[in-house]
Amino acid sequence: FITMFVVHNFLFILFGVLLKLFNPISCASGETPVIVGNYDLPPTSRILNYKLANTLHCNITGTSKPEDFVVQWYRGPTQKLDPKEDDPHFQIKEDDLIIKAINDDILKDQFSCNLVSKDTKETVSSAQFQLLGKPTVKIVSQGTFIQDSKIVLECQAQGYPKPHIEWRYENTTFAHSFGRFALADNVDKGLVNYYLRVEGADMSDRGEYACRAFNDFTNSTEATIFVRIKDKYAALWPFIGICAEVIVLCAIIFVYERKRNKAELDESDTDQSPEQKNTPDHGKESVRQRK
């Protein structure tokens, strides 16, 4: 990709030089109109943000009469962008090209602003844009894992050219698998080190994890997540607690009922004793009468 990038830029610069050398307007007036883009990186790169609207702007220099020229925008070598057309992706406003939303298909194309003479309808200067997508990154994970299960983290990175991905756990940064930390690629998205997997999650694996996305032309972007490890018996403790509460409650009820029954028996014995003492012995009296 880098080789193609350099070759394209060289051809665009060569094309601009030839236009200047063989331009009849500049030879006749003594002026050399030049149009230059708002580049972020030399010679022709412009870094765009995925989440924002982006503007491509061209400045006209080398002429005292810029009103004699008009700016025309092209996508690729032949697709002219119409300022009056209602396009969901592009808008031309005061000679600026506003890209409302970017995707990789847009970033793959070359864009150019051409300076065209109103009199001759000829292109006198051209500025080419090589678009780059600033990487974005997001970690997708459930966040909490059960002890002895597998930790799986997904680094959803986006950028153009395709970004490189590095992982960090606490203070250790790694771009290759090592030990229990295994990195895997996402073939469909063409991203290396897209997944981080840790076999047999342990309490020591608890902590902050980060993935960093970067490419050769833009700054890096990092996302972090805090991973928690839950005891594998954690779901059992509430059940055990409920069982213990039931057992204690049953024991309390049993002891209470036993004491209450014993108290009732003692009370009944106490109530019957005086009655038994005051009851007359009619049997003895009947025996005396017979004698």
mmCIF file of C-alpha atoms in Angstrom:
data_model
loop_
_atom_site.group_PDB
_atom_site.id
_atom_site.type_symbol
_atom_site.label_atom_id
_atom_site.label_comp_id
_atom_site.label_asym_id
_atom_site.label_seq_id
_atom_site.Cartn_x
_atom_site.Cartn_y
_atom_site.Cartn_z
ATOM 1 C CA PHE A 1 0.000 0.000 0.000
ATOM 2 C CA ILE A 2 2.823 2.437 0.876
ATOM 3 C CA THR A 3 4.500 1.847 -2.515
ATOM 4 C CA MET A 4 1.270 2.604 -4.400
ATOM 5 C CA PHE A 5 0.770 5.653 -2.218
ATOM 6 C CA VAL A 6 4.206 7.067 -3.140
ATOM 7 C CA VAL A 7 3.765 6.300 -6.856
ATOM 8 C CA HIS A 8 0.364 8.000 -6.991
ATOM 9 C CA ASN A 9 1.681 11.100 -5.263
ATOM 10 C CA PHE A 10 4.629 11.288 -7.669
ATOM 11 C CA LEU A 11 2.325 11.077 -10.694
ATOM 12 C CA PHE A 12 0.023 13.762 -9.313
ATOM 13 C CA ILE A 13 2.930 16.126 -8.650
ATOM 14 C CA LEU A 14 4.359 15.449 -12.128
ATOM 15 C CA PHE A 15 0.958 16.183 -13.667
ATOM 16 C CA GLY A 16 0.802 19.516 -11.825
ATOM 17 C CA VAL A 17 4.289 20.495 -13.002
ATOM 18 C CA LEU A 18 3.434 19.710 -16.628
ATOM 19 C CA LEU A 19 0.295 21.818 -16.380
ATOM 20 C CA LYS A 20 2.347 24.758 -15.177
ATOM 21 C CA LEU A 21 4.969 24.378 -17.913
ATOM 22 C CA PHE A 22 2.573 24.057 -20.829
ATOM 23 C CA ASN A 23 -0.237 26.300 -19.596
ATOM 24 C CA PRO A 24 -0.932 28.993 -22.244
ATOM 25 C CA ILE A 25 -2.702 31.228 -19.732
ATOM 26 C CA SER A 26 0.296 31.510 -17.423
ATOM 27 C CA CYS A 27 2.624 32.184 -20.365
ATOM 28 C CA ALA A 28 0.440 34.951 -21.752
ATOM 29 C CA SER A 29 -0.249 36.796 -18.485
ATOM 30 C CA GLY A 30 3.038 36.192 -16.725
ATOM 31 C CA GLU A 31 1.140 34.653 -13.778
ATOM 32 C CA THR A 32 1.120 31.029 -12.702
ATOM 33 C CA PRO A 33 -2.176 30.150 -10.969
ATOM 34 C CA VAL A 34 -1.734 27.307 -8.501
ATOM 35 C CA ILE A 35 -4.285 25.504 -6.346
ATOM 36 C CA VAL A 36 -3.122 23.878 -3.087
ATOM 37 C CA GLY A 37 -5.080 21.585 -0.755
ATOM 38 C CA ASN A 38 -5.345 21.744 3.053
ATOM 39 C CA TYR A 39 -3.083 18.781 3.669
ATOM 40 C CA ASP A 40 -2.304 17.289 7.081
ATOM 41 C CA LEU A 41 0.716 15.288 5.922
ATOM 42 C CA PRO A 42 2.961 16.055 2.957
ATOM 43 C CA PRO A 43 2.748 15.782 0.142
ATOM 44 C CA THR A 44 -1.005 15.234 -0.381
ATOM 45 C CA SER A 45 -2.502 13.432 2.627
ATOM 46 C CA ARG A 46 -5.589 14.550 4.503
ATOM 47 C CA ILE A 47 -6.626 12.784 7.750
ATOM 48 C CA LEU A 48 -10.375 12.371 8.190
ATOM 49 C CA ASN A 49 -12.457 11.586 11.275
ATOM 50 C CA TYR A 50 -15.034 8.802 11.070
ATOM 51 C CA LYS A 51 -17.426 10.449 13.528
ATOM 52 C CA LEU A 52 -17.439 13.973 12.082
ATOM 53 C CA ALA A 53 -18.096 15.782 8.834
ATOM 54 C CA ASN A 54 -14.777 16.510 7.101
ATOM 55 C CA THR A 55 -13.858 19.377 4.780
ATOM 56 C CA LEU A 56 -11.455 19.378 1.845
ATOM 57 C CA HIS A 57 -10.363 22.904 0.976
ATOM 58 C CA CYS A 58 -8.180 24.310 -1.802
ATOM 59 C CA ASN A 59 -6.438 27.706 -1.867
ATOM 60 C CA ILE A 60 -5.818 29.603 -5.111
ATOM 61 C CA THR A 61 -2.445 31.350 -5.312
ATOM 62 C CA GLY A 62 -0.254 32.866 -8.029
ATOM 63 C CA THR A 63 -2.933 35.044 -9.620
ATOM 64 C CA SER A 64 -4.322 38.501 -8.981
ATOM 65 C CA LYS A 65 -7.698 37.542 -10.441
ATOM 66 C CA PRO A 66 -8.987 34.394 -8.727
ATOM 67 C CA GLU A 67 -12.473 35.339 -9.905
ATOM 68 C CA ASP A 68 -11.405 34.337 -13.425
ATOM 69 C CA PHE A 69 -11.287 30.717 -12.323
ATOM 70 C CA VAL A 70 -13.678 28.128 -10.948
ATOM 71 C CA VAL A 71 -12.962 25.166 -8.666
ATOM 72 C CA GLN A 72 -14.244 21.766 -9.724
ATOM 73 C CA TRP A 73 -14.147 18.643 -7.554
ATOM 74 C CA TYR A 74 -13.560 15.108 -8.798
ATOM 75 C CA ARG A 75 -13.826 11.703 -7.183
ATOM 76 C CA GLY A 76 -11.380 9.508 -8.998
ATOM 77 C CA PRO A 77 -10.118 10.529 -12.434
ATOM 78 C CA THR A 78 -13.492 11.063 -14.131
ATOM 79 C CA GLN A 79 -16.382 11.391 -11.634
ATOM 80 C CA LYS A 80 -17.186 15.087 -11.385
ATOM 81 C CA LEU A 81 -19.088 16.088 -8.249
ATOM 82 C CA ASP A 82 -22.054 18.345 -8.948
ATOM 83 C CA PRO A 83 -22.564 21.135 -6.358
ATOM 84 C CA LYS A 84 -26.301 21.175 -7.106
ATOM 85 C CA GLU A 85 -26.778 17.453 -6.621
ATOM 86 C CA ASP A 86 -28.288 16.250 -3.345
ATOM 87 C CA ASP A 87 -25.722 13.625 -2.406
ATOM 88 C CA PRO A 88 -25.946 11.746 0.937
ATOM 89 C CA HIS A 89 -22.148 11.708 1.263
ATOM 90 C CA PHE A 90 -20.898 14.953 -0.312
ATOM 91 C CA GLN A 91 -21.739 18.635 -0.329
ATOM 92 C CA ILE A 92 -19.923 21.422 -2.191
ATOM 93 C CA LYS A 93 -20.112 24.728 -0.374
ATOM 94 C CA GLU A 94 -18.123 27.828 -1.380
ATOM 95 C CA ASP A 95 -15.618 25.732 -3.339
ATOM 96 C CA ASP A 96 -15.102 23.402 -0.341
ATOM 97 C CA LEU A 97 -15.930 19.717 -0.505
ATOM 98 C CA ILE A 98 -17.709 18.554 2.657
ATOM 99 C CA ILE A 99 -17.697 14.807 3.218
ATOM 100 C CA LYS A 100 -20.688 14.204 5.477
ATOM 101 C CA ALA A 101 -19.801 10.649 6.477
ATOM 102 C CA ILE A 102 -16.807 8.556 5.540
ATOM 103 C CA ASN A 103 -16.318 4.851 5.008
ATOM 104 C CA ASP A 104 -13.519 2.724 3.608
ATOM 105 C CA ASP A 105 -14.946 2.876 0.082
ATOM 106 C CA ILE A 106 -14.683 6.668 0.102
ATOM 107 C CA LEU A 107 -11.214 6.608 1.653
ATOM 108 C CA LYS A 108 -9.915 4.293 -1.061
ATOM 109 C CA ASP A 109 -10.683 6.835 -3.793
ATOM 110 C CA GLN A 110 -8.550 9.770 -4.901
ATOM 111 C CA PHE A 111 -10.159 13.215 -4.717
ATOM 112 C CA SER A 112 -8.947 16.304 -6.543
ATOM 113 C CA CYS A 113 -9.821 19.961 -6.867
ATOM 114 C CA ASN A 114 -9.179 21.384 -10.336
ATOM 115 C CA LEU A 115 -8.680 25.055 -11.089
ATOM 116 C CA VAL A 116 -10.478 25.741 -14.368
ATOM 117 C CA SER A 117 -10.292 28.933 -16.442
ATOM 118 C CA LYS A 118 -13.700 30.450 -17.111
ATOM 119 C CA ASP A 119 -12.495 31.690 -20.522
ATOM 120 C CA THR A 120 -10.793 28.632 -21.979
ATOM 121 C CA LYS A 121 -12.520 25.947 -19.833
ATOM 122 C CA GLU A 122 -9.097 24.377 -19.394
ATOM 123 C CA THR A 123 -7.652 23.005 -16.168
ATOM 124 C CA VAL A 124 -4.666 25.160 -15.226
ATOM 125 C CA SER A 125 -3.838 23.544 -11.866
ATOM 126 C CA SER A 126 -4.892 20.552 -9.838
ATOM 127 C CA ALA A 127 -4.498 19.462 -6.198
ATOM 128 C CA GLN A 128 -4.814 15.788 -5.331
ATOM 129 C CA PHE A 129 -5.960 14.367 -2.000
ATOM 130 C CA GLN A 130 -4.862 11.048 -0.532
ATOM 131 C CA LEU A 131 -7.416 10.350 2.213
ATOM 132 C CA LEU A 132 -6.538 8.659 5.488
ATOM 133 C CA GLY A 133 -8.958 7.496 8.183
ATOM 134 C CA LYS A 134 -8.006 8.291 11.776
ATOM 135 C CA PRO A 135 -8.264 5.036 13.756
ATOM 136 C CA THR A 136 -11.132 4.518 16.175
ATOM 137 C CA VAL A 137 -11.251 1.718 18.709
ATOM 138 C CA LYS A 138 -13.738 0.111 21.089
ATOM 139 C CA ILE A 139 -13.431 -2.953 23.331
ATOM 140 C CA VAL A 140 -16.409 -5.308 23.321
ATOM 141 C CA SER A 141 -16.635 -7.615 26.338
ATOM 142 C CA GLN A 142 -19.049 -8.797 29.008
ATOM 143 C CA GLY A 143 -16.684 -7.286 31.582
ATOM 144 C CA THR A 144 -17.170 -9.930 34.290
ATOM 145 C CA PHE A 145 -16.003 -13.537 33.918
ATOM 146 C CA ILE A 146 -16.429 -16.650 36.072
ATOM 147 C CA GLN A 147 -13.302 -18.183 37.570
ATOM 148 C CA ASP A 148 -11.784 -20.921 35.327
ATOM 149 C CA SER A 149 -13.783 -19.716 32.287
ATOM 150 C CA LYS A 150 -12.278 -18.140 29.143
ATOM 151 C CA ILE A 151 -11.750 -14.372 28.960
ATOM 152 C CA VAL A 152 -12.527 -13.029 25.479
ATOM 153 C CA LEU A 153 -11.960 -9.375 24.560
ATOM 154 C CA GLU A 154 -12.741 -7.952 21.117
ATOM 155 C CA CYS A 155 -10.959 -4.837 19.824
ATOM 156 C CA GLN A 156 -13.293 -3.220 17.298
ATOM 157 C CA ALA A 157 -10.805 -1.030 15.429
ATOM 158 C CA GLN A 158 -11.451 1.035 12.328
ATOM 159 C CA GLY A 159 -9.096 3.085 10.194
ATOM 160 C CA TYR A 160 -7.538 3.518 6.773
ATOM 161 C CA PRO A 161 -5.080 2.069 6.004
ATOM 162 C CA LYS A 162 -6.002 -0.899 8.198
ATOM 163 C CA PRO A 163 -4.687 -0.177 11.703
ATOM 164 C CA HIS A 164 -2.284 -2.320 13.694
ATOM 165 C CA ILE A 165 -3.531 -3.528 17.085
ATOM 166 C CA GLU A 166 -1.584 -3.918 20.315
ATOM 167 C CA TRP A 167 -2.901 -5.094 23.686
ATOM 168 C CA ARG A 168 -1.911 -4.015 27.174
ATOM 169 C CA TYR A 169 -2.616 -5.646 30.532
ATOM 170 C CA GLU A 170 -1.726 -3.391 33.452
ATOM 171 C CA ASN A 171 1.858 -2.338 32.566
ATOM 172 C CA THR A 172 2.624 -5.098 30.048
ATOM 173 C CA THR A 173 2.189 -4.370 26.314
ATOM 174 C CA PHE A 174 2.217 -7.191 23.777
ATOM 175 C CA ALA A 175 1.552 -7.621 20.047
ATOM 176 C CA HIS A 176 2.065 -11.394 20.019
ATOM 177 C CA SER A 177 0.633 -14.311 21.985
ATOM 178 C CA PHE A 178 2.532 -15.351 25.079
ATOM 179 C CA GLY A 179 1.787 -17.548 28.065
ATOM 180 C CA ARG A 180 -1.934 -17.757 28.741
ATOM 181 C CA PHE A 181 -2.599 -14.641 26.633
ATOM 182 C CA ALA A 182 -3.541 -15.650 23.079
ATOM 183 C CA LEU A 183 -4.113 -13.150 20.255
ATOM 184 C CA ALA A 184 -6.265 -14.028 17.228
ATOM 185 C CA ASP A 185 -7.050 -12.287 13.924
ATOM 186 C CA ASN A 186 -10.383 -11.289 12.417
ATOM 187 C CA VAL A 187 -10.085 -12.593 8.868
ATOM 188 C CA ASP A 188 -13.350 -11.049 7.660
ATOM 189 C CA LYS A 189 -12.290 -7.551 8.703
ATOM 190 C CA GLY A 190 -8.635 -8.055 7.825
ATOM 191 C CA LEU A 191 -7.427 -7.023 11.287
ATOM 192 C CA VAL A 192 -4.523 -8.694 13.089
ATOM 193 C CA ASN A 193 -4.668 -9.254 16.881
ATOM 194 C CA TYR A 194 -8.381 -8.453 16.880
ATOM 195 C CA TYR A 195 -9.158 -10.870 19.754
ATOM 196 C CA LEU A 196 -7.490 -11.367 23.129
ATOM 197 C CA ARG A 197 -8.255 -14.679 24.834
ATOM 198 C CA VAL A 198 -7.123 -15.859 28.269
ATOM 199 C CA GLU A 199 -7.678 -19.519 29.146
ATOM 200 C CA GLY A 200 -8.716 -20.465 32.688
ATOM 201 C CA ALA A 201 -9.521 -17.092 34.206
ATOM 202 C CA ASP A 202 -7.947 -16.615 37.615
ATOM 203 C CA MET A 203 -8.405 -13.984 40.299
ATOM 204 C CA SER A 204 -4.981 -12.607 39.355
ATOM 205 C CA ASP A 205 -6.307 -11.790 35.853
ATOM 206 C CA ARG A 206 -8.517 -9.095 37.310
ATOM 207 C CA GLY A 207 -7.449 -5.614 36.194
ATOM 208 C CA GLU A 208 -7.366 -3.058 33.391
ATOM 209 C CA TYR A 209 -6.982 -4.190 29.779
ATOM 210 C CA ALA A 210 -6.410 -1.855 26.824
ATOM 211 C CA CYS A 211 -6.157 -2.162 23.061
ATOM 212 C CA ARG A 212 -4.339 0.415 20.930
ATOM 213 C CA ALA A 213 -4.954 0.959 17.214
ATOM 214 C CA PHE A 214 -2.546 2.848 14.955
ATOM 215 C CA ASN A 215 -1.272 2.966 11.381
ATOM 216 C CA ASP A 216 1.820 4.347 9.681
ATOM 217 C CA PHE A 217 0.351 7.799 9.008
ATOM 218 C CA THR A 218 -1.852 8.787 11.974
ATOM 219 C CA ASN A 219 -1.727 8.979 15.748
ATOM 220 C CA SER A 220 -2.753 6.004 17.859
ATOM 221 C CA THR A 221 -6.074 5.597 19.661
ATOM 222 C CA GLU A 222 -6.602 3.527 22.815
ATOM 223 C CA ALA A 223 -9.618 2.037 24.599
ATOM 224 C CA THR A 224 -9.634 0.446 28.069
ATOM 225 C CA ILE A 225 -11.874 -1.879 30.060
ATOM 226 C CA PHE A 226 -11.721 -3.198 33.631
ATOM 227 C CA VAL A 227 -12.137 -6.972 33.799
ATOM 228 C CA ARG A 228 -13.633 -8.538 36.929
ATOM 229 C CA ILE A 229 -13.294 -12.194 37.912
ATOM 230 C CA LYS A 230 -16.128 -13.755 39.916
ATOM 231 C CA ASP A 231 -15.641 -16.756 42.210
ATOM 232 C CA LYS A 232 -16.978 -19.876 40.506
ATOM 233 C CA TYR A 233 -18.932 -20.695 43.679
ATOM 234 C CA ALA A 234 -20.331 -17.203 43.934
ATOM 235 C CA ALA A 235 -23.725 -18.303 42.625
ATOM 236 C CA LEU A 236 -23.838 -21.057 45.272
ATOM 237 C CA TRP A 237 -23.299 -18.824 48.301
ATOM 238 C CA PRO A 238 -26.763 -17.195 48.227
ATOM 239 C CA PHE A 239 -28.391 -20.648 48.113
ATOM 240 C CA ILE A 240 -26.258 -21.861 51.009
ATOM 241 C CA GLY A 241 -27.151 -18.709 52.944
ATOM 242 C CA ILE A 242 -30.864 -19.268 52.384
ATOM 243 C CA CYS A 243 -30.557 -22.902 53.503
ATOM 244 C CA ALA A 244 -28.683 -21.826 56.635
ATOM 245 C CA GLU A 245 -31.366 -19.264 57.452
ATOM 246 C CA VAL A 246 -34.094 -21.898 57.062
ATOM 247 C CA ILE A 247 -32.203 -24.346 59.305
ATOM 248 C CA VAL A 248 -31.677 -21.714 62.013
ATOM 249 C CA LEU A 249 -35.317 -20.666 61.824
ATOM 250 C CA CYS A 250 -36.490 -24.272 62.128
ATOM 251 C CA ALA A 251 -34.176 -24.810 65.113
ATOM 252 C CA ILE A 252 -35.555 -21.715 66.842
ATOM 253 C CA ILE A 253 -39.135 -22.851 66.238
ATOM 254 C CA PHE A 254 -38.320 -26.363 67.496
ATOM 255 C CA VAL A 255 -36.706 -25.104 70.719
ATOM 256 C CA TYR A 256 -39.533 -22.654 71.314
ATOM 257 C CA GLU A 257 -42.238 -25.304 70.842
ATOM 258 C CA ARG A 258 -40.404 -27.733 73.095
ATOM 259 C CA LYS A 259 -40.104 -25.197 75.893
ATOM 260 C CA ARG A 260 -43.733 -24.186 75.512
ATOM 261 C CA ASN A 261 -44.965 -27.799 75.713
ATOM 262 C CA LYS A 262 -42.844 -28.439 78.798
ATOM 263 C CA ALA A 263 -44.214 -25.332 80.477
ATOM 264 C CA GLU A 264 -47.796 -26.423 79.750
ATOM 265 C CA LEU A 265 -47.158 -29.878 81.249
ATOM 266 C CA ASP A 266 -45.651 -28.385 84.424
ATOM 267 C CA GLU A 267 -48.574 -26.007 84.759
ATOM 268 C CA SER A 268 -51.149 -28.829 84.402
ATOM 269 C CA ASP A 269 -49.400 -30.887 87.104
ATOM 270 C CA THR A 270 -49.429 -27.925 89.455
ATOM 271 C CA ASP A 271 -53.155 -27.298 88.916
ATOM 272 C CA GLN A 272 -54.160 -30.951 89.662
ATOM 273 C CA SER A 273 -52.252 -31.460 92.997
ATOM 274 C CA PRO A 274 -54.528 -29.418 95.418
ATOM 275 C CA GLU A 275 -57.678 -31.087 94.091
ATOM 276 C CA GLN A 276 -56.262 -34.498 94.757
ATOM 277 C CA LYS A 277 -55.415 -33.544 98.414
ATOM 278 C CA ASN A 278 -58.883 -32.091 99.236
ATOM 279 C CA THR A 279 -60.891 -35.026 97.804
ATOM 280 C CA PRO A 280 -62.553 -37.019 100.747
ATOM 281 C CA ASP A 281 -61.845 -40.767 101.099
ATOM 282 C CA HIS A 282 -65.373 -42.237 100.984
ATOM 283 C CA GLY A 283 -64.032 -45.773 100.849
ATOM 284 C CA LYS A 284 -62.722 -45.712 104.421
ATOM 285 C CA GLU A 285 -66.008 -44.311 105.767
ATOM 286 C CA SER A 286 -68.008 -47.128 104.162
ATOM 287 C CA VAL A 287 -65.746 -49.729 105.746
ATOM 288 C CA ARG A 288 -66.257 -48.251 109.250
ATOM 289 C CA GLN A 289 -70.006 -48.255 108.872
ATOM 290 C CA ARG A 290 -70.043 -51.994 108.086
ATOM 291 C CA LYS A 291 -68.155 -52.756 111.220
#
